[in-house]
PDB file of C-alpha atoms in Angstrom:
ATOM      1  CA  UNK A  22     129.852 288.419 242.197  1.00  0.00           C
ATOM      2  CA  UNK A  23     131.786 290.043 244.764  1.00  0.00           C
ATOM      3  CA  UNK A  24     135.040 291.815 244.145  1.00  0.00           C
ATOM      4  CA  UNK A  25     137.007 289.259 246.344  1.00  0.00           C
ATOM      5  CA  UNK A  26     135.797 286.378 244.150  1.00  0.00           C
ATOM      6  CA  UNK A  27     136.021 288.332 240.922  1.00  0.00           C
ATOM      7  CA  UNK A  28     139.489 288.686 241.166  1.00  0.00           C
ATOM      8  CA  UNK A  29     140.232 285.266 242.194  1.00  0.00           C
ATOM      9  CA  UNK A  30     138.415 284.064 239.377  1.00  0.00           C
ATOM     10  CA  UNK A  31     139.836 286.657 237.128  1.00  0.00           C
ATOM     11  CA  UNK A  32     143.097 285.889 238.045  1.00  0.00           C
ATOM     12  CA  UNK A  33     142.689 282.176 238.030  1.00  0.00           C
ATOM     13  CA  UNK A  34     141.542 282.796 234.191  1.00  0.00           C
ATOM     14  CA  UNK A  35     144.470 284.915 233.456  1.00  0.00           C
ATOM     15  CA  UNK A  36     147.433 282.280 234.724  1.00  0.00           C
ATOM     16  CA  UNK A  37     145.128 279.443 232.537  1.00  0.00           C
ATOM     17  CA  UNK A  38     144.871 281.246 229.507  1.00  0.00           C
ATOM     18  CA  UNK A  39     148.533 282.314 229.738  1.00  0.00           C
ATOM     19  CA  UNK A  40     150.300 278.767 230.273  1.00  0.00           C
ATOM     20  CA  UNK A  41     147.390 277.895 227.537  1.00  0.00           C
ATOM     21  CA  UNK A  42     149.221 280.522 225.017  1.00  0.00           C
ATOM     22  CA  UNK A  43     152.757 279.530 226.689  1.00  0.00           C
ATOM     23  CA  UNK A  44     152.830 276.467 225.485  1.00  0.00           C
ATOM     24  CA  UNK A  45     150.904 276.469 222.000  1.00  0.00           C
ATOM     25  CA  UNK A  46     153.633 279.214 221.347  1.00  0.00           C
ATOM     26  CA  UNK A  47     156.418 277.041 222.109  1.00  0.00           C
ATOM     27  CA  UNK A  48     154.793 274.233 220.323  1.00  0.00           C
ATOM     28  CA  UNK A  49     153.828 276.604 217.679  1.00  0.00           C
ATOM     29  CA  UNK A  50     157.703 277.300 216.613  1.00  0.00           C
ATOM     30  CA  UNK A  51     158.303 274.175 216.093  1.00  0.00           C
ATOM     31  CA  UNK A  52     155.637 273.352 214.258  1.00  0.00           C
ATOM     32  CA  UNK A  53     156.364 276.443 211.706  1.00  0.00           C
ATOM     33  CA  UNK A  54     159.781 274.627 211.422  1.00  0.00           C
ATOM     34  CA  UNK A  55     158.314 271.653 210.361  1.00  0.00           C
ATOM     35  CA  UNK A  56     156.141 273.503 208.230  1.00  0.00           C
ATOM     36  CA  UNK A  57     158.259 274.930 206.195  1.00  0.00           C
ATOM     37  CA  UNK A  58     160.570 272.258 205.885  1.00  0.00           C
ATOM     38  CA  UNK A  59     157.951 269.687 204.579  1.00  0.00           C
ATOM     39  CA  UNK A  60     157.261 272.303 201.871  1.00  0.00           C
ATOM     40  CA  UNK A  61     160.555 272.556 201.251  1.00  0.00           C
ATOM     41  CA  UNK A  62     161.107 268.398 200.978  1.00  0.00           C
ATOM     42  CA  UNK A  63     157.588 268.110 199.126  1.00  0.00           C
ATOM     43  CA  UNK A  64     158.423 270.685 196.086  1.00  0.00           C
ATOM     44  CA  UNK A  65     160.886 268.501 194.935  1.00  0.00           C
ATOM     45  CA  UNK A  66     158.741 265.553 194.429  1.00  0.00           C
ATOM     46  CA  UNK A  67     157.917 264.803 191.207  1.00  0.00           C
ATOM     47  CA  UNK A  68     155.045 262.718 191.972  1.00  0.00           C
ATOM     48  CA  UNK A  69     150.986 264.025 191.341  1.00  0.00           C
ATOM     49  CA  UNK A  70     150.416 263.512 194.693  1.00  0.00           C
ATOM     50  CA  UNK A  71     152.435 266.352 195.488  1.00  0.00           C
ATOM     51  CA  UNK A  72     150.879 269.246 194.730  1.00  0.00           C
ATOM     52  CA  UNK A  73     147.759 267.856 197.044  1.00  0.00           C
ATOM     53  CA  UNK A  74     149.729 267.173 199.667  1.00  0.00           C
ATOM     54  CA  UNK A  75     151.311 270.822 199.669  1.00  0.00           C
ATOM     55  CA  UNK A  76     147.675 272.574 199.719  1.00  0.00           C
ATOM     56  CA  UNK A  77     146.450 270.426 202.520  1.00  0.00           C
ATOM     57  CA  UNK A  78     149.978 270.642 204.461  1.00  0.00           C
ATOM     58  CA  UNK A  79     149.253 274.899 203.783  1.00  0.00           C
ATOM     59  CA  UNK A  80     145.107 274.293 204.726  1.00  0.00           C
ATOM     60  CA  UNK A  81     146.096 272.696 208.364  1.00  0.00           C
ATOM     61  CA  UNK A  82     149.260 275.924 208.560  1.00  0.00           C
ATOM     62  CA  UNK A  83     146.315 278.568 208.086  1.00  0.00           C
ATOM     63  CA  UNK A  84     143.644 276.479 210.414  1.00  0.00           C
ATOM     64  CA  UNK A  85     146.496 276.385 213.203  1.00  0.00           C
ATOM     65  CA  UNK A  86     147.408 279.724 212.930  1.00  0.00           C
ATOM     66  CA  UNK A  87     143.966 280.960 213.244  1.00  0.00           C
ATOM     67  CA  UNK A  88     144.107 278.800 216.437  1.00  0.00           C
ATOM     68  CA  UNK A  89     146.894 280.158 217.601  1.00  0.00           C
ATOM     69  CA  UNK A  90     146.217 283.819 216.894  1.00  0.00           C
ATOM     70  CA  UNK A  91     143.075 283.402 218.982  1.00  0.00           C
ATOM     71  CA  UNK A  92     144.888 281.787 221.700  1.00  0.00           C
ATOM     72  CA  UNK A  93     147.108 284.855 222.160  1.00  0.00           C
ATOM     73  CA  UNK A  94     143.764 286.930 221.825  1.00  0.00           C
ATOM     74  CA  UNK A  95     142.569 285.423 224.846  1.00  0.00           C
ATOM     75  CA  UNK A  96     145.351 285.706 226.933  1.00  0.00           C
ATOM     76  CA  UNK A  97     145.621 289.388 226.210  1.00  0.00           C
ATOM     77  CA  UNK A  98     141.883 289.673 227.257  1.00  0.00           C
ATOM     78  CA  UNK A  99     142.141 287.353 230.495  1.00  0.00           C
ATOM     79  CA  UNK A 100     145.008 289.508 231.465  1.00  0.00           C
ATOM     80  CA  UNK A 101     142.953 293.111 230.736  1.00  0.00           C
ATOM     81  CA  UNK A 102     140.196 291.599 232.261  1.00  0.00           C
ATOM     82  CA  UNK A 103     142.407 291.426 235.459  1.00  0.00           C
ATOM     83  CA  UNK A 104     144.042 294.915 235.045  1.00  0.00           C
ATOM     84  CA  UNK A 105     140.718 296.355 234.792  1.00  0.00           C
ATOM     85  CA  UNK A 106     138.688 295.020 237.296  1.00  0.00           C
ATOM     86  CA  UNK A 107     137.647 297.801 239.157  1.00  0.00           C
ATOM     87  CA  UNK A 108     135.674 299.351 236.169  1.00  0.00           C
ATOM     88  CA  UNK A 109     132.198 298.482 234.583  1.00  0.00           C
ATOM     89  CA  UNK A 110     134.110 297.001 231.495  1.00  0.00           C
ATOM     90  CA  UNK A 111     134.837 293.544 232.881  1.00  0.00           C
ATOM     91  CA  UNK A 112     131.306 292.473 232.317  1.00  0.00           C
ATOM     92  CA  UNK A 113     131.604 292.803 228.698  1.00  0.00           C
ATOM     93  CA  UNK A 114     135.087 291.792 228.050  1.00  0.00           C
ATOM     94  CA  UNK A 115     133.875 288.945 229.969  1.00  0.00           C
ATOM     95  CA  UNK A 116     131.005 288.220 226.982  1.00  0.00           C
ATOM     96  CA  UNK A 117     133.600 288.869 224.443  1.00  0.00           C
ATOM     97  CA  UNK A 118     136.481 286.235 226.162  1.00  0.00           C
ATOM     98  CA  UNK A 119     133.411 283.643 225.965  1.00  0.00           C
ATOM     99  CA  UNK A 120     132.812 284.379 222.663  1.00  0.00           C
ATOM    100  CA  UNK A 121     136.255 283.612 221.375  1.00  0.00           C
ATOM    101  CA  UNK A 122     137.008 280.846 223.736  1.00  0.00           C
ATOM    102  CA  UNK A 123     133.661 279.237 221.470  1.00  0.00           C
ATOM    103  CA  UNK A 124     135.585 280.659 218.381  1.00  0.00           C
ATOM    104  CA  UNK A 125     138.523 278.826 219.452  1.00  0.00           C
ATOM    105  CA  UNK A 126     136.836 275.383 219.635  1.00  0.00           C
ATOM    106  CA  UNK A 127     135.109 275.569 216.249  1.00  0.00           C
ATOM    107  CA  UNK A 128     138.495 276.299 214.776  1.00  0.00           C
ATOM    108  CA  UNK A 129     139.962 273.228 216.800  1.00  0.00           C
ATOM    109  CA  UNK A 130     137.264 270.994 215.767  1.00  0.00           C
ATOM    110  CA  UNK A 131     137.907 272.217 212.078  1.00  0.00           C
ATOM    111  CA  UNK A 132     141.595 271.417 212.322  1.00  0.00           C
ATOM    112  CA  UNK A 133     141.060 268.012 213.755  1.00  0.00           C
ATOM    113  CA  UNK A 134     138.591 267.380 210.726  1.00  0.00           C
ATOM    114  CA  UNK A 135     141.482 268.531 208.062  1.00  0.00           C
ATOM    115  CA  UNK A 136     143.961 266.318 209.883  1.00  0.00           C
ATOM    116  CA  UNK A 137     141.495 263.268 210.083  1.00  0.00           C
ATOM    117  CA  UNK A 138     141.171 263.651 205.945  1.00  0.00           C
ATOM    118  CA  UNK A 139     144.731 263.672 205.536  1.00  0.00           C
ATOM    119  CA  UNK A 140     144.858 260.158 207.684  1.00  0.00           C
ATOM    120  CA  UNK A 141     141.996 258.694 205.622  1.00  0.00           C
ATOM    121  CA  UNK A 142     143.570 259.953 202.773  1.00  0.00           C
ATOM    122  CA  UNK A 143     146.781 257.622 203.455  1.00  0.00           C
ATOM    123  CA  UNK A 144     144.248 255.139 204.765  1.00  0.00           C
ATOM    124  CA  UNK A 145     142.722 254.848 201.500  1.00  0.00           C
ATOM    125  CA  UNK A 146     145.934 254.891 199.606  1.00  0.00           C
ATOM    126  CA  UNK A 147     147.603 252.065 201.350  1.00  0.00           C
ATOM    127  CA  UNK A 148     144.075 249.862 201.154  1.00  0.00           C
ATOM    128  CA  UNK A 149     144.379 250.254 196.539  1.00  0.00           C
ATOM    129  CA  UNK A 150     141.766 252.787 196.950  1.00  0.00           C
ATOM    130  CA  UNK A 151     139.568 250.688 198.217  1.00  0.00           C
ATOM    131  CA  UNK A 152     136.372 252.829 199.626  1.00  0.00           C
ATOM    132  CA  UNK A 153     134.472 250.347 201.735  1.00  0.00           C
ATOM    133  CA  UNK A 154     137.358 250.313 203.769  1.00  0.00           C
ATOM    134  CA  UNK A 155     137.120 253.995 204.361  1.00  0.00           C
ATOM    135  CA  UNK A 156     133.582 254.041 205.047  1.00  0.00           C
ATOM    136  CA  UNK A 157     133.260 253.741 208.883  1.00  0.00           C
ATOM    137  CA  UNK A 158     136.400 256.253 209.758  1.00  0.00           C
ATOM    138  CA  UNK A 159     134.203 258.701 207.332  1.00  0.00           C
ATOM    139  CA  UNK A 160     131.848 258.438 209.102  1.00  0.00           C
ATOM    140  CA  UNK A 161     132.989 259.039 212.505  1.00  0.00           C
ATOM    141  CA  UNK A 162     134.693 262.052 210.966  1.00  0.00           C
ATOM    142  CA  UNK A 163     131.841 263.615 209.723  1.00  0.00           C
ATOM    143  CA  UNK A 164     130.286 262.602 213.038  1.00  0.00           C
ATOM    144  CA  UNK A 165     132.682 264.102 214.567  1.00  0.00           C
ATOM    145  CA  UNK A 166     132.575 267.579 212.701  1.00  0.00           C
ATOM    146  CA  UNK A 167     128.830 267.561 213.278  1.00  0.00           C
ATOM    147  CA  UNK A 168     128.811 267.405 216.744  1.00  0.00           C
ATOM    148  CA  UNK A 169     131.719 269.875 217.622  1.00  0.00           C
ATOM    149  CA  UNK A 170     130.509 272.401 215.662  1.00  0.00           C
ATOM    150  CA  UNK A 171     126.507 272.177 216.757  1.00  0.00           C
ATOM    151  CA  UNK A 172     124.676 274.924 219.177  1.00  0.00           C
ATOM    152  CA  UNK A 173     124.909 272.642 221.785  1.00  0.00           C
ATOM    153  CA  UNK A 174     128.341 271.809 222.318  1.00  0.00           C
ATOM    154  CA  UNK A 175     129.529 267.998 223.883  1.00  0.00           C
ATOM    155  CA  UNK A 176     133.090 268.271 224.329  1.00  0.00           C
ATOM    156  CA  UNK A 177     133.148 264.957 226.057  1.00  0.00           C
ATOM    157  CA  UNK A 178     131.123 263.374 223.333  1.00  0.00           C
ATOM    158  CA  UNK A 179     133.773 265.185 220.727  1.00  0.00           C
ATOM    159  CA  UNK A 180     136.716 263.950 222.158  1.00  0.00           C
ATOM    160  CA  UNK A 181     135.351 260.158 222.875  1.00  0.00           C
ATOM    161  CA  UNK A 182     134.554 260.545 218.967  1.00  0.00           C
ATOM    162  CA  UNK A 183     137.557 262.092 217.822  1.00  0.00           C
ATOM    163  CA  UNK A 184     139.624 259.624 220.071  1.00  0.00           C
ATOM    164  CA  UNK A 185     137.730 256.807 218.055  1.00  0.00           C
ATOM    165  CA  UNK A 186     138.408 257.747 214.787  1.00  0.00           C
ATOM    166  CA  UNK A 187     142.312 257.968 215.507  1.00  0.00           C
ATOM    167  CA  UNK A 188     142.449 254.447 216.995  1.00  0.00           C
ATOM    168  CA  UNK A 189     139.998 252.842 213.702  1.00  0.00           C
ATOM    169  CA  UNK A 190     142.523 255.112 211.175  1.00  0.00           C
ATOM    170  CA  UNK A 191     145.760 253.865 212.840  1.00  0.00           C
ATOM    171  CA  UNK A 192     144.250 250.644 213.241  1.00  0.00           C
ATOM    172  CA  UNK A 193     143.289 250.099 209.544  1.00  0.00           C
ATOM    173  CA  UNK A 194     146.598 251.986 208.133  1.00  0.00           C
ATOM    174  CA  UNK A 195     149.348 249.700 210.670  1.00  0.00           C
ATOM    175  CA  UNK A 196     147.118 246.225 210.289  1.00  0.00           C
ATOM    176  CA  UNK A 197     147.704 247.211 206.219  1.00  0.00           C
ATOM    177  CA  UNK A 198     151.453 247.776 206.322  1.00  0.00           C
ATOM    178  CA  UNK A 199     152.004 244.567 208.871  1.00  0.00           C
ATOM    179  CA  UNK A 200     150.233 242.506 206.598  1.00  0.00           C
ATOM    180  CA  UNK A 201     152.312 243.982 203.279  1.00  0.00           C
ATOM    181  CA  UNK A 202     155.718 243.565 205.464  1.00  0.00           C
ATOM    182  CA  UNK A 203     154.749 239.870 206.041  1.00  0.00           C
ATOM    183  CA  UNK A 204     154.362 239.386 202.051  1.00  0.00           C
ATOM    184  CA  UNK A 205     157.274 241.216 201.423  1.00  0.00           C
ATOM    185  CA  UNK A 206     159.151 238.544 204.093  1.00  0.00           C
ATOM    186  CA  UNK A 207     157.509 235.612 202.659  1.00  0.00           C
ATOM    187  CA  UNK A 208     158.545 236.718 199.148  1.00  0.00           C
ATOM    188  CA  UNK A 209     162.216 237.303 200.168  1.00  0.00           C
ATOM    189  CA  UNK A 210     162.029 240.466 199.186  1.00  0.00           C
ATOM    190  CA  UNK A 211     165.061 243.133 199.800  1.00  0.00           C
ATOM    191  CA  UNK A 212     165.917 243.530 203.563  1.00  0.00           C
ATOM    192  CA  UNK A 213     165.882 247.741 203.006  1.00  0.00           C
ATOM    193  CA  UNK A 214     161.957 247.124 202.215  1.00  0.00           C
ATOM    194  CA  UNK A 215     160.971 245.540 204.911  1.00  0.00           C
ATOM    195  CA  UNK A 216     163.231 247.774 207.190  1.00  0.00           C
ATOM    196  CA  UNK A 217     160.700 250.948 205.685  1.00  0.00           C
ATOM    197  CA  UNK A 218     157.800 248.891 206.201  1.00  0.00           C
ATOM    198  CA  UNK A 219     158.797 248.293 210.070  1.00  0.00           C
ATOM    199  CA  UNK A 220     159.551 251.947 210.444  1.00  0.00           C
ATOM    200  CA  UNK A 221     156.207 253.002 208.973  1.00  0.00           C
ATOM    201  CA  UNK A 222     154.246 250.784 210.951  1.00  0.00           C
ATOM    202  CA  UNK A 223     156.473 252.471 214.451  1.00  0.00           C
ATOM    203  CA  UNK A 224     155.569 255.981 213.065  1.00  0.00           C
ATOM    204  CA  UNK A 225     152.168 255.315 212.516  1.00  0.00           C
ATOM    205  CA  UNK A 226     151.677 253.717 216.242  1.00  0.00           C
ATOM    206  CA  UNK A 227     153.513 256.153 217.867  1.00  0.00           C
ATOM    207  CA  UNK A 228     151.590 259.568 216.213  1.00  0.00           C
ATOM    208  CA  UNK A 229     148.461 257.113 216.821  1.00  0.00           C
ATOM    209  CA  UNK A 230     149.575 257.081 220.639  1.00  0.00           C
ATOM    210  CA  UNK A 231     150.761 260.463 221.144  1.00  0.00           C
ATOM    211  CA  UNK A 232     146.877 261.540 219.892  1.00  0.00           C
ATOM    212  CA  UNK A 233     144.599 259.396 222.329  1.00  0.00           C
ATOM    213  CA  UNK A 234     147.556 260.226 225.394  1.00  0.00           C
ATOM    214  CA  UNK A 235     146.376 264.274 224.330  1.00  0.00           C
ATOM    215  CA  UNK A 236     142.650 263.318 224.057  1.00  0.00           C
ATOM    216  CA  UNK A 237     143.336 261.474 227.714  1.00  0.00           C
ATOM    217  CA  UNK A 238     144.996 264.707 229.265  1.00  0.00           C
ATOM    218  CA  UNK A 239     142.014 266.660 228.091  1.00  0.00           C
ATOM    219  CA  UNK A 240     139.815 264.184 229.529  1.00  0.00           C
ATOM    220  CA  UNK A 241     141.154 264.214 232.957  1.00  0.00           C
ATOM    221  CA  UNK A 242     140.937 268.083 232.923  1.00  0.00           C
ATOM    222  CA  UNK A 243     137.260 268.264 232.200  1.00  0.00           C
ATOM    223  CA  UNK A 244     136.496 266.203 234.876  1.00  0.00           C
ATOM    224  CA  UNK A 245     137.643 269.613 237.182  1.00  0.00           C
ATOM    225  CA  UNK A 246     140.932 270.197 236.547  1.00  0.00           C
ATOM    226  CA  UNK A 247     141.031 273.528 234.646  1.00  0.00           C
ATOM    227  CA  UNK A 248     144.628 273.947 234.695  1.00  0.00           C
ATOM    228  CA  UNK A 249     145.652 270.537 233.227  1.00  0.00           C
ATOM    229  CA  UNK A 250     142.595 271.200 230.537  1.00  0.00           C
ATOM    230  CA  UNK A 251     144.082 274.466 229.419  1.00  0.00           C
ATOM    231  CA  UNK A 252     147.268 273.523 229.252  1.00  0.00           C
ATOM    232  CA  UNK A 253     146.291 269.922 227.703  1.00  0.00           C
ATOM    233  CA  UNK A 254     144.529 272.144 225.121  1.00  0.00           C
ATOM    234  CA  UNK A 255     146.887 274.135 224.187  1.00  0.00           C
ATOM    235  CA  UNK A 256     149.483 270.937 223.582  1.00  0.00           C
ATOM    236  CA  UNK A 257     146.728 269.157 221.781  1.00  0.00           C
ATOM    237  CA  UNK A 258     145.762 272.177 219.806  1.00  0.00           C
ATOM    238  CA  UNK A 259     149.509 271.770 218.228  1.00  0.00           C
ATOM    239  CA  UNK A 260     149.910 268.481 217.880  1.00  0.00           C
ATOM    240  CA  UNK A 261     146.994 268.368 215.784  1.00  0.00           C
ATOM    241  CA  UNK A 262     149.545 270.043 213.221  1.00  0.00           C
ATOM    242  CA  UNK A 263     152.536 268.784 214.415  1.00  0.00           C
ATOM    243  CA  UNK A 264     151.858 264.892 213.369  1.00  0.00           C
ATOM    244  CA  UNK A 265     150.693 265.100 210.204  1.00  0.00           C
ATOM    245  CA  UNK A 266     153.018 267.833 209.316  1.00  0.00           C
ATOM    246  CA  UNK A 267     156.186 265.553 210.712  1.00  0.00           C
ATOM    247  CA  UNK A 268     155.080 262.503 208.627  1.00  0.00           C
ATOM    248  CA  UNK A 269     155.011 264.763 205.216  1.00  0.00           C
ATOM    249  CA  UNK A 270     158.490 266.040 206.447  1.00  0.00           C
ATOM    250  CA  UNK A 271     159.539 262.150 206.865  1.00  0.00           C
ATOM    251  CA  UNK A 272     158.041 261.676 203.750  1.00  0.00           C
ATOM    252  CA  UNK A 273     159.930 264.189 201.467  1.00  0.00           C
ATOM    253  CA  UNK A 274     163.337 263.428 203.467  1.00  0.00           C
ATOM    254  CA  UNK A 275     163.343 259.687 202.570  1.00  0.00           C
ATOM    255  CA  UNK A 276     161.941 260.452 198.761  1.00  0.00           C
ATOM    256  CA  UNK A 277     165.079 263.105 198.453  1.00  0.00           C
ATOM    257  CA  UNK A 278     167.531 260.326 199.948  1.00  0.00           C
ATOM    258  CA  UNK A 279     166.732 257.966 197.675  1.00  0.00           C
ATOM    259  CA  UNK A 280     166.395 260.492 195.005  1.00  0.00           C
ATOM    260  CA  UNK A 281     170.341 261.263 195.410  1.00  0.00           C
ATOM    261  CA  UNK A 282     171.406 257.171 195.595  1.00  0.00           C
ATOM    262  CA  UNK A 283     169.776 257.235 191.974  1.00  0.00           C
ATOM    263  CA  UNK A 284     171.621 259.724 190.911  1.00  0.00           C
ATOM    264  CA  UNK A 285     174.870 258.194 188.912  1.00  0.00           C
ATOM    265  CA  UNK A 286     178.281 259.832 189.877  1.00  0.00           C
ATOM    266  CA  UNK A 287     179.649 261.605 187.765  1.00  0.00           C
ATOM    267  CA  UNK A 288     183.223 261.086 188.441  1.00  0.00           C
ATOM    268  CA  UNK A 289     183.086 257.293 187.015  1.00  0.00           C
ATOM    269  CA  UNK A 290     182.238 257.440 183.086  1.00  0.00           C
ATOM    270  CA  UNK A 291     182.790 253.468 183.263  1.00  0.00           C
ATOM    271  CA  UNK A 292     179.778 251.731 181.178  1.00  0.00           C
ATOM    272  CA  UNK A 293     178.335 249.449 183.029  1.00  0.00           C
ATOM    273  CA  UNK A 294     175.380 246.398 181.841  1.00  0.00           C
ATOM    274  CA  UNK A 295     172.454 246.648 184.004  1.00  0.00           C
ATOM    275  CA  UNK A 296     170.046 244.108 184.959  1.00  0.00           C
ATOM    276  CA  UNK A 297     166.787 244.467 183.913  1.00  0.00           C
ATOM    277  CA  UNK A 298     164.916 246.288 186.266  1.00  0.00           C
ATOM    278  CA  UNK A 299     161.805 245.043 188.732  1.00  0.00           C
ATOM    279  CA  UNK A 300     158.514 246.400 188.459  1.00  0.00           C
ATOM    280  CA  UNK A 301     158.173 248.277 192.407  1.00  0.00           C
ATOM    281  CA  UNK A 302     156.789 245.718 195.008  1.00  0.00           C
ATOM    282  CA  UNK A 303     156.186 248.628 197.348  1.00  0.00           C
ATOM    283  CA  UNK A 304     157.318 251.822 198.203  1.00  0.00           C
ATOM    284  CA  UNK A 305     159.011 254.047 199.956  1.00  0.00           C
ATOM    285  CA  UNK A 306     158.255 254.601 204.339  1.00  0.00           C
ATOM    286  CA  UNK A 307     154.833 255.952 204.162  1.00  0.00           C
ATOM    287  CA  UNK A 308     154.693 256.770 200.242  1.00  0.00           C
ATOM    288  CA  UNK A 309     153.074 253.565 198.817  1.00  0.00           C
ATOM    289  CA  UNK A 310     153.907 253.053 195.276  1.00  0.00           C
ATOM    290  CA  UNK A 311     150.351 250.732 193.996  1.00  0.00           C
ATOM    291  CA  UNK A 312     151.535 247.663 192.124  1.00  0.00           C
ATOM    292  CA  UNK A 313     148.713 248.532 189.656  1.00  0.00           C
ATOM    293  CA  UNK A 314     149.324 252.187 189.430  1.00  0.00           C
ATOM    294  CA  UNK A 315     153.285 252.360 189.507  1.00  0.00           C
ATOM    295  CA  UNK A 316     152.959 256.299 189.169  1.00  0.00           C
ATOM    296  CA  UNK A 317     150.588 256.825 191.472  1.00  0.00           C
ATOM    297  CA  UNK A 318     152.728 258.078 194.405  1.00  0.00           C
ATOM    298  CA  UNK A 319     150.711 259.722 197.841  1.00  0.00           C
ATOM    299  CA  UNK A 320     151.205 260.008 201.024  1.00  0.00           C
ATOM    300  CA  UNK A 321     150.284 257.332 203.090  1.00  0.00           C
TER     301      UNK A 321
END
């Protein structure tokens, strides 16, 4: 390669992998925001889904900061890589740059898989537990896994896949809730339900969306466009965490809020008859309440 080229491909590689690194670390902090608040919303649950939900919510924190640490890894090579063109070490930082960016898309394939569980998780929650619902999103996840990590590498074929999965899990989860709001209209039930049930089913469509627009960005950038492919990558990379992480925050908010309307005040000591209380139609936003299994609270 000739020095002229060399450094205009070295320095090409340094400005991608450093708006790459730009914006997962501005995505990043936000994410660790959300992070810690949904563990701070989710410890007071006092559900048995909870202590699941924390380890996963902490599983997809360590996968995405593995990401991220690697991310900065490679922008601190590209930009040697540059600074140190004129010696005989470029070739091998070179080898070693490769090697992580490979690193890098195992981990991203991994964290995709976690996040895909969680979604099947609340797939399989809102459908009773049902498992021959769950069977074909399985098994594009697995699919999915399989391919992404193999020797030979289809990231096209990965991101069709993963793109797939999304649309059958947020097509499965919404057509559930629509069809639960319309019983819960038909049965007159209370307006504040059916108010959760519409904001689920927004939530759901809208991380659903923001997903396959990602998986689109990174589409358009392997068809040449390096820059928008690096930067799409580094956005997708973090939203990857940020959804599922903002939908366990949403979660724990709205189980706290109602937690404190329960709670009697203390400055009236009046006695007061209550009527007999309803068995639970449904639940809260996106933490289903079974009608079978009344304390059998997940996220969903």
């Amino acid at each position: 390669m000739q020095s002229t080229e060399r450094f205009d491909y070295l320095w090409n590689n340094a400005i991608q992998q450093m708006e790459r690194a730009g914006v997962s670390l501005l995505l990043y902090g936000i994410y660790v925001c959300l992070f810690l608040l949904s563990l701070h919303t989710l410890s007071r649950r006092k559900y048995p889904g909870r202590t699941l939900l924390i380890v996963a919510s902490c599983v997809i924190a360590f996968v995405g900061t593995t990401a991220m640490a690697v991310d900065v890894i490679l922008a601190v090579i590209a930009t040697r890589l540059l600074w140190q063109l004129v010696h005989e070490q470029v070739l091998n930082e070179l080898g070693l740059q490769q090697t992580l960016g490979g690193v890098l898309w195992i981990i991203s394939v991994i964290n995709n898989f976690l996040t895909d569980c969680l979604f099947l998780y609340r797939c399989y929650v809102i459908w009773g537990r049902r498992r021959e619902v769950i069977v074909l999103p399985g098994l594009l996840i697995v699919t999915t896994l399989a391919i992404g990590i193999s020797p030979v590498t289809q990231t096209m074929i990965t991101l069709v896949l993963a793109m797939t999965t999304n649309v059958t899990l947020t097509t499965l989860t919404a057509g559930r809730i629509l069809w639960m709001q319309r019983d819960a209209s038909r049965l007159c039930l209370d307006q504040t339900l059916r108010s959760r049930y519409s904001i689920a089913i927004k939530l759901i469509l809208e991380s659903g969306a923001i997903y396959c627009i990602a998986a689109m960005v990174l589409f358009i950038g392997l068809m040449g466009y390096r820059d928008i492919y690096f930067i799409g990558g580094g956005i997708a990379q973090q939203l990857l965490n940020i959804i599922p992480t903002f939908t366990l925050v949403y979660v724990g908010l709205n189980h706290a809020d109602d937690s404190r309307k329960d709670v009697p005040t203390k400055r009236r000591h009046i006695p007061l008859r209550l009527p007999e209380r309803q068995a639970p139609q449904s639940s809260q936003v996106l933490d289903i309440k079974s009608t079978d299994e009344q304390k059998d609270s997940e996220l969903v």
